Structure formats: C-alpha cells, structure tokens
Amino acid sequence: MSEAAAEARQGRVEFTGSRHELLGIIVRGYLLMIPTIGLYRFWQTTWKRRFYWQNTVIDGEPLEYTGTPAQLLIGFFFALAFFLPIYVALFTLSMQDTDLVLLGYLAIGAAIWFLSGYAIYRARDFRLARTLWRGIRFDQKGNAWAYALRRFLWSIVVVLTLGIAYPWMASSLWRYRYRHTWYGNRKFEIGGNWKAFAGPYFGALALNLLSIGGTVFWIGSAHDFMLVGTTPIPGPVGLLACLGSVVVLAFTLAWYRTGTASRMLSTVTIGEAALTVRIGPGALFSQFVLYVLGVAGLLVVLGLTALAAIGAIYAAAASGGQSPDAAAVMAIFQSGTINVALLIVVYLVILGAFGLVAELTLSFGWWSLLARGATISNPDSLHSVRSGGEDRAVIGEGLADALNVGAY
Amino acid sequence: MQFTARYQDGLIAETRDVRAVIDLAADPVALAIVDPQSREEIDRWPAAQTYLLHTRAMELRIGSRTRPAGARLAVSGIEEMRNALAVLPSLAKQQRRDGWAQVRLLTLATAALASVIVAYLFGVPLLADRLVELVPPGWETKIGDTAAAQIERSLTDGEGFVLCEPDRNSVANRAIARFADAAFDGLGSPFRPEVAVVRTDIPNAFALPGGRAYYFSALLQASRTPDEFAGVLAHELGHVYYRHGMESLIASSATGLLVGFVLGDMTGLSVAGIIGSTLIDNRFSRRAETQADTFAAETARRLGFQPSGLIDLLERVAKDDEFSKALSLFSSHPLTEERRRALEALSTPIADAKPAFTAAEWSAIRDMCPPPPPPPLPKPVTPGAPAP
C-alpha cells in the first residue's frame, strides 16, 4: 500500500438504530402474523432488514435495502419445488422396512446438508444484490453449487478428523464468499487464512474440555451427587462447577466469534480501501448476559401472567356462590376447543417472546457491535467505483427460509 | 421551490451536495439538480417519475424511475424534508398508494392461503378416498407388512408379538376367520382380512393397511359376550374395508406439507408443526372411526348380532373421565357417548338376534389367551413351625 493511502482518512461506521424501534417492528410483526396465517413473516423480515441496513451508516452514508416482501414470498414458492422431492422421498422411506432405510435417511440428511450450503450462498447473494451504498449495489458472484460442494466436502473432512480440520474449512468458506463479493465493479479481497481460526477455535475447545471434564471428574471422584430416581443430581459444589462450565462455554463462544470475525474481516480489502474490525469478547459476552437476563425476566412475567389467569379462573369458578372445587375449575376446561386454543396461544406467546428477546439482544447486539467496531481506511478510493450492471433476478432466499438457515 | 440534498447518480459511488429546484415551466415538470455554488445543472429528473424509498427517521430518499436503480436524492433534516415534500407533492400520494398495494398483496395472499386450508380441511377426506383407490392393493399389503413389523418392534421392545394360538386351524382361529370372511362376503374388497390375536396387557385392537388386524389379549379378556368381541372385530374390519390406514398415511403427509408451509418450516420439526398436524389429522381419523362404526353396524345387521356390544366393551376398557373429555380434540376416537348414540341410531332392532359366535366357538376364543396365573400366595406362617 502506498504511503499516501496509509495517511489517508479513516472512514467511520456508525449504527444509529435503537432497540425500542426494533421492538416496535417485531411486536407489530407478531400481531399482524396472526390474521395473515403467518404470511406476514415475509414483510416482517423486510422491515427488520430495512431497520438494520438504513441504520448502518458507513462514512456518512447509510446502507439501503431494496428487497421487497413479494420477492421473499415468491422465493418461498420456489423453495417448495426443491423441497417437495425430499418430502416425497422421506414419505416413501418411512414406509420401507429394510436395512437400507437407515442409509436412505443418511442420504437425505446429506442432501439437506448439501442444499443448505447452496441456500446460505444464495441468501447472501440475495441480500448483497439488494444492498446499496452511495447508489451502488453490492453483489455476490461465484457459483452457489460450487460453494455447496466445497462446504459439503470440507464437512466430510472435518468429521473424519474429529473436528481438527475445522479452522481450514471455515477459512476456505470465508475466502470463497469474500473473493466472490463485489461492490459495483470492484472486487473484495480477503487475506485471512486458517491461522485466524486456529487460535480461538482450539483455545475455546481446550478451555471447554478442561472446564467440563474437570467438573465431571470432580463430581465423579468426590461423589458429589445425589441420585433422584436414576438421574444423578450434582451437589452444591458440583452445581457451582456446572454453572461455571456454562459461563466458560458462553465466554469462549463470545471469544471465538469476536476473535475470528475481527481477524478475518480486518483482512478484507476493496481495492485501495481496507476494512478493520475490532470487537472485544466482553462486548458480545455482555449481550449473552443480557439475553439470559431477558429470558429470566420473561419467565417471571409469563409465570405471573399464568398465575393471574389461574386466579381469574378460580374466581370465575367461585362466583357461582358455592365454594370452588376441582370439578368446577375443570368444568371450565371441559371444552376441547378452548383447551387447544389455549395451548396454541401459550405456545405461540412463549415462542414469540423468546424470539423477541433473542432478536433484541443477540441479533441486534451482534450487528451493532460489528458496525461500531468497523472502520474503513482510505474510503475516498471508493469514489471511483462504478455500477456493476443491472440486477439479475435473484430468487435465492426462499430455500434458506424453508431450511431455516437464514440470518437477519 | 427548492431543497438541499445529497445526490448519487447510481453510476459511480460518489455523493455530492446539491440543490434540487423544481422547474414548473418545463413540460413535463422537472426537478433540476444543480450544483449549490456554480448553479450548474447536473441532472434533470421528470418530477412525476420520482418515488420515495424506505429509510431511517429524519431522512427522505428519493429515486427516479427514469434513472439507474441506484440514483438517489437523500434529504436530511425536518426543514429540508418539508421543502422536498412541498416541491414534490406526488411523493406522499405515491407512498400511500404503495402502502395500499402492499396491503392488497398481503390480503390476497392470506385469502389464497386461507382458501387452500379450508379446501384442504374439507377436501382431503374426499381426496384421500379417491387417491387410496389409485394405490395398488399389492403395494398397500407391502406397506402393511412394514407397519406391522415396526409396530411389533416398538410395542414389544423388539421381541415380536406372541400369537395366542399359532395354529391357524384351531377352533378359535377358524371361527374368527369365518367371521371375517362373512363380514367381507360380497363387498368386493381387494383384501382378505387376516386377524391375529396377540398376547399383550394393552387393551387394544387395530387394523393396518393391507388387511391385517390385531386383537390384543387384554381386550379379549375384557369381553363378556361374543357380540362384544364381534363388534370390535367388525369395527376393525371396517378400517380394513375402507382402507383407512392407507388413507391416513396419505392425509397426514399432505397435512405436514400444509402446516410446514404456513409456518415456513418445511422440515416440520417444530412443536407448532407437530401440534397443527396432529389436530388436523385427528379430524380425519375421527371421521374414519365413525365410518368403521357404521361398517360394524352394517355387518351386525347382515350377520344378525347386536352391534352395541362394541360400545359396551370400549366403555368398560376406557372410562370417559373428565380429563379425556377435555382432550377429546386430540384423541382419535370420538367420545363413546357420542358413538353409542350414533350406533343406536344406525342399528335396527333385530327380531331373531343370535350371538355372532356359537357357544363352542366363543368358549374356544375366550380361552385362547388365558390370563397368566396369579402370583403364588405367600406361605402362611403357622405358629409353632420350626424356623428354617
């Protein structure tokens, strides 16, 4: 890099979104999903992306998400075409009774794993092709099938080496993704390799083996457990050690994610401009803690609501004048329809509430940490980027949706 | 009539500060984009072809349909935003129009999905009937064999069922086969029912695709009259006749697909997916139970025995408690009270009703699976006996 570039201005990345704005989007989405039998999820996803994109301000100019809900809806129909043969195969398999059945399930599992690689790539393509900055579109080129194959073959190697090959797999996939990423007519480059992953990966692995192994060993050797039925329940010290292991797990996870993201993204360059990302593990760990607190708070709120509901039912049963008894309370639940409706409502409320907490802490936290931790050196060099041709029809998001591998 | 904005032409990644001036004299009315210092014109957008884009608070982003997709005028600050909307009144109108277009699309999609669901709920019982006729009986028999093997393994921990009387020519087995053949006589079913009485403590009986029916010894021991046994047997034969096993296989796979579509999780592994599928499938199986009851009543009429034994036996085995009532939407069998009423409505009183089995046959059937002998009583302790 020339001396002029080294002296060049640093471009800042800011994130201007707030959690309560996101909360509004999610709550409105949940409410609208009920009358639309779930179809509003495509609109919900679009609104969430608009929120994340337009609040990410790079060197003074926000990103713009240009995708529409209708594209997601159509993409989902296309995904059905992929999924139907798998579905038929599973149906046929479930009616066979030979030793080949297990092999058949394995083959379908492998096919889904392979397809999810394709889906991940196409979903990234979909999002990048709908991302504008300074009026110029990003793009993901390369071949989604080649990516899926690469991911699939690496997975086999990782399984065969009992996980040791994972850093090589991760860096290989990162490099494929970034080397086929374009901003207008300018290509991304990435310099990071397996070394960026090896430290955090093996470090995290070793620490977890140590903490979990140590806990199990201590509980076993000190006989610090009671048998409840046939299930061993660790004693007070053992319980503390288990809790410690969970904390170690969460912290090493934060360390791994922030460490690898910082190292890999800091080797990304777009022509003369270079990206630098600095995120400390503590920042992500605090988001994890926030998530646990949010879930705990939520459980308390849900529990209190359920108690209030039971109290109301008890009062309703008692209002007949006679003292309430179990039969009177049960009488309210006589109708199967009410029960089923209750069950479904409770399930949806719990699922929705947990999704909400995860989105507000984990997803929001990770995005804003990434944005705020990033700087771009020599952003002025990007002024000469030209638009890279018109948008192709990319209907690649649906499969990711159907296989549930999409993010953001 | 002008406002300040940041301008991107959508061709090159450059942003420049500009003044946007409305030129009402031009035809069509145009938005002139000029350099704020030199007043030199950079571009000229037809005013009617501009549109608003979604963006963060306190900002407007304006695009043009006649320019590259990325061409933008970005307006920040409340004052300038007000100016821009005053200059381009069509923007707000067009934004409302777009909003309504989204509402229409969403409503249309929801209506389409709702009609698919309704059509499914009412159409699949009919459709499954027709589809089942397309399945070759040979294929169904093979599926039944597979299902039998799977059920045997799961119910007996892989040990397999123990037949009460393996000898097919025993008095009891021949009596049961005679009954089954008589029930199917003249109906033109592609299957010849095969009934196996199996030793287990679960009071149950069920039919599988392809003509197999199982009768568990615990249920047999609970039968007090030949008609009770015959009623339940005829009910299971009804499942065989209507090919309900195959029908429910087809229906449940279609249900999984539909529920997966609604939830967006095509793997169908989420709890909501499982609950949804169970609910819908039970709707179908309750209908199948009613059909099988009707078949049992028909058979009873033809062979001349009392069909109400079916309900007597089921009632004795599964008492309707409050809990099972509450969960009745989840259970595959309609409540026995309901069924009794339906059966009584179906069965015409038979003048010369005679038991479905002769006394000799019935005693042979009842003795097929004698209950295991009770555990030996502890030896009474006689005082004074020498301690061992």
mmCIF file of C-alpha atoms in Angstrom, chain B residues 29-316:
data_model
loop_
_atom_site.group_PDB
_atom_site.id
_atom_site.type_symbol
_atom_site.label_atom_id
_atom_site.label_comp_id
_atom_site.label_asym_id
_atom_site.label_seq_id
_atom_site.Cartn_x
_atom_site.Cartn_y
_atom_site.Cartn_z
ATOM 1 C CA VAL B 29 -42.477 19.330 -14.867
ATOM 2 C CA ALA B 30 -38.872 18.539 -13.984
ATOM 3 C CA LEU B 31 -36.660 18.541 -10.933
ATOM 4 C CA ALA B 32 -33.407 20.251 -11.811
ATOM 5 C CA ILE B 33 -30.423 19.064 -9.774
ATOM 6 C CA VAL B 34 -27.846 21.843 -9.635
ATOM 7 C CA ASP B 35 -24.512 22.491 -8.004
ATOM 8 C CA PRO B 36 -25.095 24.742 -4.951
ATOM 9 C CA GLN B 37 -22.153 27.033 -5.770
ATOM 10 C CA SER B 38 -21.905 27.264 -9.529
ATOM 11 C CA ARG B 39 -25.665 26.674 -10.138
ATOM 12 C CA GLU B 40 -24.567 24.413 -12.960
ATOM 13 C CA GLU B 41 -27.176 21.779 -13.796
ATOM 14 C CA ILE B 42 -26.038 18.205 -13.053
ATOM 15 C CA ASP B 43 -29.175 16.279 -13.922
ATOM 16 C CA ARG B 44 -32.858 16.790 -14.579
ATOM 17 C CA TRP B 45 -35.448 14.290 -13.304
ATOM 18 C CA PRO B 46 -39.058 14.240 -14.546
ATOM 19 C CA ALA B 47 -40.945 15.191 -11.376
ATOM 20 C CA ALA B 48 -43.788 12.723 -11.946
ATOM 21 C CA GLN B 49 -41.364 9.804 -12.177
ATOM 22 C CA THR B 50 -39.859 10.252 -8.711
ATOM 23 C CA TYR B 51 -40.661 7.911 -5.821
ATOM 24 C CA LEU B 52 -39.901 7.612 -2.115
ATOM 25 C CA LEU B 53 -37.843 4.825 -0.568
ATOM 26 C CA HIS B 54 -37.940 3.455 2.949
ATOM 27 C CA THR B 55 -35.271 4.970 5.125
ATOM 28 C CA ARG B 56 -34.456 5.874 8.689
ATOM 29 C CA ALA B 57 -36.177 8.575 10.645
ATOM 30 C CA MET B 58 -35.440 12.206 9.733
ATOM 31 C CA GLU B 59 -34.434 11.365 6.194
ATOM 32 C CA LEU B 60 -36.092 11.103 2.814
ATOM 33 C CA ARG B 61 -34.659 9.099 -0.043
ATOM 34 C CA ILE B 62 -35.999 9.851 -3.467
ATOM 35 C CA GLY B 63 -35.404 7.706 -6.547
ATOM 36 C CA SER B 64 -36.307 8.182 -10.178
ATOM 37 C CA ARG B 65 -37.912 5.651 -12.483
ATOM 38 C CA THR B 66 -36.112 7.147 -15.472
ATOM 39 C CA ARG B 67 -32.623 6.902 -13.937
ATOM 40 C CA PRO B 68 -30.402 3.958 -12.860
ATOM 41 C CA ALA B 69 -31.862 1.928 -9.999
ATOM 42 C CA GLY B 70 -29.358 3.353 -7.502
ATOM 43 C CA ALA B 71 -29.836 7.049 -8.357
ATOM 44 C CA ARG B 72 -30.875 8.915 -5.226
ATOM 45 C CA LEU B 73 -31.596 12.279 -3.709
ATOM 46 C CA ALA B 74 -31.200 11.980 0.057
ATOM 47 C CA VAL B 75 -32.783 14.739 2.126
ATOM 48 C CA SER B 76 -31.903 15.153 5.818
ATOM 49 C CA GLY B 77 -33.420 17.377 8.472
ATOM 50 C CA ILE B 78 -37.045 18.281 9.064
ATOM 51 C CA GLU B 79 -36.900 21.643 7.282
ATOM 52 C CA GLU B 80 -35.448 20.272 4.076
ATOM 53 C CA MET B 81 -37.766 17.238 4.197
ATOM 54 C CA ARG B 82 -40.764 19.570 4.402
ATOM 55 C CA ASN B 83 -39.413 21.565 1.477
ATOM 56 C CA ALA B 84 -38.922 18.410 -0.592
ATOM 57 C CA LEU B 85 -42.452 17.149 0.059
ATOM 58 C CA ALA B 86 -43.845 20.578 -0.819
ATOM 59 C CA VAL B 87 -41.878 20.596 -4.065
ATOM 60 C CA LEU B 88 -42.907 17.062 -4.996
ATOM 61 C CA PRO B 89 -46.491 16.599 -3.721
ATOM 62 C CA SER B 90 -46.845 13.381 -5.725
ATOM 63 C CA LEU B 91 -44.327 11.649 -3.421
ATOM 64 C CA ALA B 92 -46.637 11.360 -0.428
ATOM 65 C CA LYS B 93 -49.558 10.299 -2.610
ATOM 66 C CA GLN B 94 -47.462 7.653 -4.303
ATOM 67 C CA GLN B 95 -46.180 6.396 -0.931
ATOM 68 C CA ARG B 96 -49.741 5.910 0.256
ATOM 69 C CA ARG B 97 -50.533 4.100 -2.978
ATOM 70 C CA ASP B 98 -47.572 1.764 -2.472
ATOM 71 C CA GLY B 99 -48.671 1.112 1.086
ATOM 72 C CA TRP B 100 -52.120 0.097 -0.113
ATOM 73 C CA ALA B 101 -50.588 -2.093 -2.809
ATOM 74 C CA GLN B 102 -48.722 -3.971 -0.068
ATOM 75 C CA VAL B 103 -51.896 -4.333 1.989
ATOM 76 C CA ARG B 104 -53.717 -5.669 -1.081
ATOM 77 C CA LEU B 105 -50.935 -8.154 -1.840
ATOM 78 C CA LEU B 106 -50.860 -9.378 1.739
ATOM 79 C CA THR B 107 -54.647 -9.671 1.882
ATOM 80 C CA LEU B 108 -54.746 -11.554 -1.405
ATOM 81 C CA ALA B 109 -52.006 -13.957 -0.313
ATOM 82 C CA THR B 110 -53.731 -14.545 3.020
ATOM 83 C CA ALA B 111 -57.085 -15.147 1.351
ATOM 84 C CA ALA B 112 -55.433 -17.595 -1.038
ATOM 85 C CA LEU B 113 -53.732 -19.463 1.805
ATOM 86 C CA ALA B 114 -56.924 -19.487 3.871
ATOM 87 C CA SER B 115 -58.902 -20.934 0.985
ATOM 88 C CA VAL B 116 -56.220 -23.587 0.462
ATOM 89 C CA ILE B 117 -56.505 -24.530 4.143
ATOM 90 C CA VAL B 118 -60.295 -24.636 4.044
ATOM 91 C CA ALA B 119 -60.278 -26.605 0.804
ATOM 92 C CA TYR B 120 -57.798 -28.961 2.407
ATOM 93 C CA LEU B 121 -59.810 -29.478 5.577
ATOM 94 C CA PHE B 122 -62.945 -30.308 3.649
ATOM 95 C CA GLY B 123 -61.366 -31.746 0.537
ATOM 96 C CA VAL B 124 -58.743 -34.158 1.779
ATOM 97 C CA PRO B 125 -61.148 -36.700 3.269
ATOM 98 C CA LEU B 126 -62.751 -36.840 -0.169
ATOM 99 C CA LEU B 127 -59.422 -36.679 -1.957
ATOM 100 C CA ALA B 128 -57.823 -39.347 0.225
ATOM 101 C CA ASP B 129 -60.762 -41.630 -0.595
ATOM 102 C CA ARG B 130 -60.074 -41.241 -4.295
ATOM 103 C CA LEU B 131 -56.297 -41.384 -4.001
ATOM 104 C CA VAL B 132 -56.470 -44.560 -1.973
ATOM 105 C CA GLU B 133 -58.219 -46.268 -4.864
ATOM 106 C CA LEU B 134 -55.199 -45.471 -7.014
ATOM 107 C CA VAL B 135 -52.832 -47.326 -4.674
ATOM 108 C CA PRO B 136 -52.430 -50.908 -5.930
ATOM 109 C CA PRO B 137 -53.551 -53.413 -3.259
ATOM 110 C CA GLY B 138 -50.216 -55.225 -3.562
ATOM 111 C CA TRP B 139 -48.363 -52.092 -2.617
ATOM 112 C CA GLU B 140 -50.677 -51.487 0.310
ATOM 113 C CA THR B 141 -50.114 -55.033 1.560
ATOM 114 C CA LYS B 142 -46.365 -54.435 1.495
ATOM 115 C CA ILE B 143 -46.752 -51.194 3.422
ATOM 116 C CA GLY B 144 -48.927 -53.044 5.920
ATOM 117 C CA ASP B 145 -46.212 -55.650 6.413
ATOM 118 C CA THR B 146 -43.692 -52.899 7.108
ATOM 119 C CA ALA B 147 -46.013 -51.132 9.510
ATOM 120 C CA ALA B 148 -46.715 -54.423 11.277
ATOM 121 C CA ALA B 149 -43.000 -55.058 11.755
ATOM 122 C CA GLN B 150 -42.422 -51.523 13.041
ATOM 123 C CA ILE B 151 -45.354 -51.634 15.457
ATOM 124 C CA GLU B 152 -44.368 -55.079 16.712
ATOM 125 C CA ARG B 153 -40.858 -53.892 17.422
ATOM 126 C CA SER B 154 -41.920 -50.717 19.184
ATOM 127 C CA LEU B 155 -44.615 -52.388 21.319
ATOM 128 C CA THR B 156 -42.566 -55.372 22.405
ATOM 129 C CA ASP B 157 -39.069 -53.910 22.638
ATOM 130 C CA GLY B 158 -38.057 -55.798 19.531
ATOM 131 C CA GLU B 159 -39.152 -59.212 20.759
ATOM 132 C CA GLY B 160 -42.100 -59.549 18.379
ATOM 133 C CA PHE B 161 -45.702 -60.440 19.085
ATOM 134 C CA VAL B 162 -46.651 -63.738 20.658
ATOM 135 C CA LEU B 163 -49.690 -65.229 18.953
ATOM 136 C CA CYS B 164 -52.193 -66.706 21.375
ATOM 137 C CA GLU B 165 -52.761 -69.691 19.145
ATOM 138 C CA PRO B 166 -50.250 -70.103 16.353
ATOM 139 C CA ASP B 167 -52.243 -72.978 14.877
ATOM 140 C CA ARG B 168 -54.382 -71.472 12.124
ATOM 141 C CA ASN B 169 -56.735 -74.434 12.192
ATOM 142 C CA SER B 170 -57.632 -74.235 15.847
ATOM 143 C CA VAL B 171 -61.341 -73.890 16.582
ATOM 144 C CA ALA B 172 -60.925 -70.259 17.688
ATOM 145 C CA ASN B 173 -58.826 -69.141 14.719
ATOM 146 C CA ARG B 174 -61.160 -70.832 12.289
ATOM 147 C CA ALA B 175 -64.156 -69.166 13.914
ATOM 148 C CA ILE B 176 -62.550 -65.733 13.677
ATOM 149 C CA ALA B 177 -61.581 -66.298 10.032
ATOM 150 C CA ARG B 178 -65.111 -67.453 9.248
ATOM 151 C CA PHE B 179 -66.487 -64.272 10.832
ATOM 152 C CA ALA B 180 -64.068 -62.038 8.901
ATOM 153 C CA ASP B 181 -64.854 -63.757 5.606
ATOM 154 C CA ALA B 182 -68.570 -63.480 6.277
ATOM 155 C CA ALA B 183 -68.200 -59.772 7.047
ATOM 156 C CA PHE B 184 -66.380 -59.197 3.753
ATOM 157 C CA ASP B 185 -68.593 -61.548 1.748
ATOM 158 C CA GLY B 186 -69.932 -59.864 -1.363
ATOM 159 C CA LEU B 187 -68.316 -56.489 -0.686
ATOM 160 C CA GLY B 188 -65.742 -56.793 -3.464
ATOM 161 C CA SER B 189 -62.797 -55.716 -1.303
ATOM 162 C CA PRO B 190 -59.355 -56.496 -2.784
ATOM 163 C CA PHE B 191 -58.206 -57.663 0.651
ATOM 164 C CA ARG B 192 -58.826 -60.845 2.546
ATOM 165 C CA PRO B 193 -58.708 -59.768 6.187
ATOM 166 C CA GLU B 194 -56.299 -61.572 8.443
ATOM 167 C CA VAL B 195 -56.938 -61.306 12.165
ATOM 168 C CA ALA B 196 -54.253 -62.155 14.704
ATOM 169 C CA VAL B 197 -54.992 -62.449 18.409
ATOM 170 C CA VAL B 198 -51.850 -61.412 20.209
ATOM 171 C CA ARG B 199 -50.812 -61.722 23.835
ATOM 172 C CA THR B 200 -50.205 -58.299 25.471
ATOM 173 C CA ASP B 201 -51.580 -56.422 28.519
ATOM 174 C CA ILE B 202 -52.623 -53.414 26.415
ATOM 175 C CA PRO B 203 -56.389 -53.493 25.867
ATOM 176 C CA ASN B 204 -56.484 -52.545 22.206
ATOM 177 C CA ALA B 205 -57.261 -53.642 18.689
ATOM 178 C CA PHE B 206 -56.196 -52.044 15.432
ATOM 179 C CA ALA B 207 -56.104 -52.534 11.698
ATOM 180 C CA LEU B 208 -53.175 -51.891 9.369
ATOM 181 C CA PRO B 209 -53.053 -51.167 5.650
ATOM 182 C CA GLY B 210 -53.377 -54.288 3.523
ATOM 183 C CA GLY B 211 -55.928 -56.241 5.536
ATOM 184 C CA ARG B 212 -54.129 -57.077 8.754
ATOM 185 C CA ALA B 213 -55.984 -56.613 12.010
ATOM 186 C CA TYR B 214 -54.672 -57.210 15.519
ATOM 187 C CA TYR B 215 -56.736 -58.041 18.565
ATOM 188 C CA PHE B 216 -54.893 -57.861 21.863
ATOM 189 C CA SER B 217 -55.500 -60.476 24.512
ATOM 190 C CA ALA B 218 -56.210 -57.899 27.236
ATOM 191 C CA LEU B 219 -59.171 -56.614 25.229
ATOM 192 C CA LEU B 220 -60.376 -60.146 24.547
ATOM 193 C CA GLN B 221 -60.305 -60.930 28.250
ATOM 194 C CA ALA B 222 -62.393 -57.835 28.914
ATOM 195 C CA SER B 223 -65.110 -59.056 26.514
ATOM 196 C CA ARG B 224 -68.066 -60.607 28.320
ATOM 197 C CA THR B 225 -70.217 -61.673 25.381
ATOM 198 C CA PRO B 226 -69.439 -62.926 21.873
ATOM 199 C CA ASP B 227 -71.178 -59.815 20.484
ATOM 200 C CA GLU B 228 -68.771 -57.506 22.267
ATOM 201 C CA PHE B 229 -65.838 -59.292 20.713
ATOM 202 C CA ALA B 230 -67.559 -59.442 17.319
ATOM 203 C CA GLY B 231 -68.492 -55.744 17.445
ATOM 204 C CA VAL B 232 -64.933 -54.556 17.954
ATOM 205 C CA LEU B 233 -63.692 -57.057 15.392
ATOM 206 C CA ALA B 234 -66.219 -55.771 12.840
ATOM 207 C CA HIS B 235 -65.139 -52.211 13.606
ATOM 208 C CA GLU B 236 -61.513 -53.077 12.809
ATOM 209 C CA LEU B 237 -62.615 -54.920 9.676
ATOM 210 C CA GLY B 238 -64.350 -51.673 8.720
ATOM 211 C CA HIS B 239 -60.975 -49.936 8.816
ATOM 212 C CA VAL B 240 -59.613 -52.645 6.533
ATOM 213 C CA TYR B 241 -62.556 -52.351 4.161
ATOM 214 C CA TYR B 242 -62.311 -48.556 3.862
ATOM 215 C CA ARG B 243 -58.501 -48.720 3.643
ATOM 216 C CA HIS B 244 -58.256 -46.149 6.430
ATOM 217 C CA GLY B 245 -54.642 -46.962 7.225
ATOM 218 C CA MET B 246 -53.537 -46.037 3.743
ATOM 219 C CA GLU B 247 -55.845 -43.049 3.704
ATOM 220 C CA SER B 248 -54.389 -41.612 6.886
ATOM 221 C CA LEU B 249 -50.857 -42.108 5.569
ATOM 222 C CA ILE B 250 -51.712 -40.045 2.514
ATOM 223 C CA ALA B 251 -53.634 -37.451 4.510
ATOM 224 C CA SER B 252 -51.006 -36.967 7.188
ATOM 225 C CA SER B 253 -48.220 -36.470 4.684
ATOM 226 C CA ALA B 254 -50.270 -33.792 2.946
ATOM 227 C CA THR B 255 -51.066 -32.200 6.304
ATOM 228 C CA GLY B 256 -47.396 -31.995 7.183
ATOM 229 C CA LEU B 257 -46.742 -30.215 3.922
ATOM 230 C CA LEU B 258 -49.513 -27.688 4.506
ATOM 231 C CA VAL B 259 -48.618 -26.944 8.126
ATOM 232 C CA GLY B 260 -44.983 -26.624 7.118
ATOM 233 C CA PHE B 261 -45.980 -24.111 4.500
ATOM 234 C CA VAL B 262 -47.936 -21.992 6.956
ATOM 235 C CA LEU B 263 -45.113 -21.969 9.478
ATOM 236 C CA GLY B 264 -42.358 -21.628 6.907
ATOM 237 C CA ASP B 265 -40.526 -24.581 8.403
ATOM 238 C CA MET B 266 -40.631 -27.308 5.797
ATOM 239 C CA THR B 267 -38.712 -29.711 7.983
ATOM 240 C CA GLY B 268 -41.898 -29.943 10.076
ATOM 241 C CA LEU B 269 -39.958 -30.459 13.273
ATOM 242 C CA SER B 270 -41.240 -27.514 15.278
ATOM 243 C CA VAL B 271 -43.712 -28.082 18.098
ATOM 244 C CA ALA B 272 -46.292 -25.896 16.394
ATOM 245 C CA GLY B 273 -45.956 -28.045 13.310
ATOM 246 C CA ILE B 274 -46.483 -31.254 15.243
ATOM 247 C CA ILE B 275 -49.493 -29.877 17.160
ATOM 248 C CA GLY B 276 -51.032 -28.482 13.995
ATOM 249 C CA SER B 277 -50.596 -31.725 12.091
ATOM 250 C CA THR B 278 -51.999 -33.765 14.986
ATOM 251 C CA LEU B 279 -55.072 -31.567 15.222
ATOM 252 C CA ILE B 280 -55.855 -31.761 11.535
ATOM 253 C CA ASP B 281 -55.095 -35.470 11.268
ATOM 254 C CA ASN B 282 -57.328 -36.266 14.206
ATOM 255 C CA ARG B 283 -60.162 -34.565 12.408
ATOM 256 C CA PHE B 284 -59.734 -37.147 9.668
ATOM 257 C CA SER B 285 -59.313 -40.120 11.950
ATOM 258 C CA ARG B 286 -62.450 -39.267 13.906
ATOM 259 C CA ARG B 287 -64.306 -39.420 10.637
ATOM 260 C CA ALA B 288 -62.667 -42.798 9.918
ATOM 261 C CA GLU B 289 -63.793 -44.127 13.323
ATOM 262 C CA THR B 290 -67.360 -43.126 12.562
ATOM 263 C CA GLN B 291 -67.152 -44.912 9.204
ATOM 264 C CA ALA B 292 -65.799 -48.044 10.874
ATOM 265 C CA ASP B 293 -68.645 -47.929 13.422
ATOM 266 C CA THR B 294 -71.124 -47.718 10.586
ATOM 267 C CA PHE B 295 -69.463 -50.711 8.949
ATOM 268 C CA ALA B 296 -69.732 -52.628 12.235
ATOM 269 C CA ALA B 297 -73.448 -51.801 12.481
ATOM 270 C CA GLU B 298 -73.988 -52.877 8.871
ATOM 271 C CA THR B 299 -72.148 -56.125 9.443
ATOM 272 C CA ALA B 300 -74.126 -56.775 12.608
ATOM 273 C CA ARG B 301 -77.341 -56.273 10.684
ATOM 274 C CA ARG B 302 -76.249 -58.655 7.928
ATOM 275 C CA LEU B 303 -74.932 -61.352 10.245
ATOM 276 C CA GLY B 304 -77.692 -60.840 12.738
ATOM 277 C CA PHE B 305 -75.961 -59.911 16.013
ATOM 278 C CA GLN B 306 -76.215 -56.920 18.351
ATOM 279 C CA PRO B 307 -73.735 -54.156 17.445
ATOM 280 C CA SER B 308 -73.991 -52.276 20.753
ATOM 281 C CA GLY B 309 -71.543 -54.755 22.284
ATOM 282 C CA LEU B 310 -68.839 -52.700 20.591
ATOM 283 C CA ILE B 311 -69.615 -49.709 22.780
ATOM 284 C CA ASP B 312 -70.154 -51.791 25.915
ATOM 285 C CA LEU B 313 -66.669 -53.174 25.600
ATOM 286 C CA LEU B 314 -64.987 -49.881 24.731
ATOM 287 C CA GLU B 315 -66.728 -48.154 27.586
ATOM 288 C CA ARG B 316 -65.566 -50.747 30.040
#
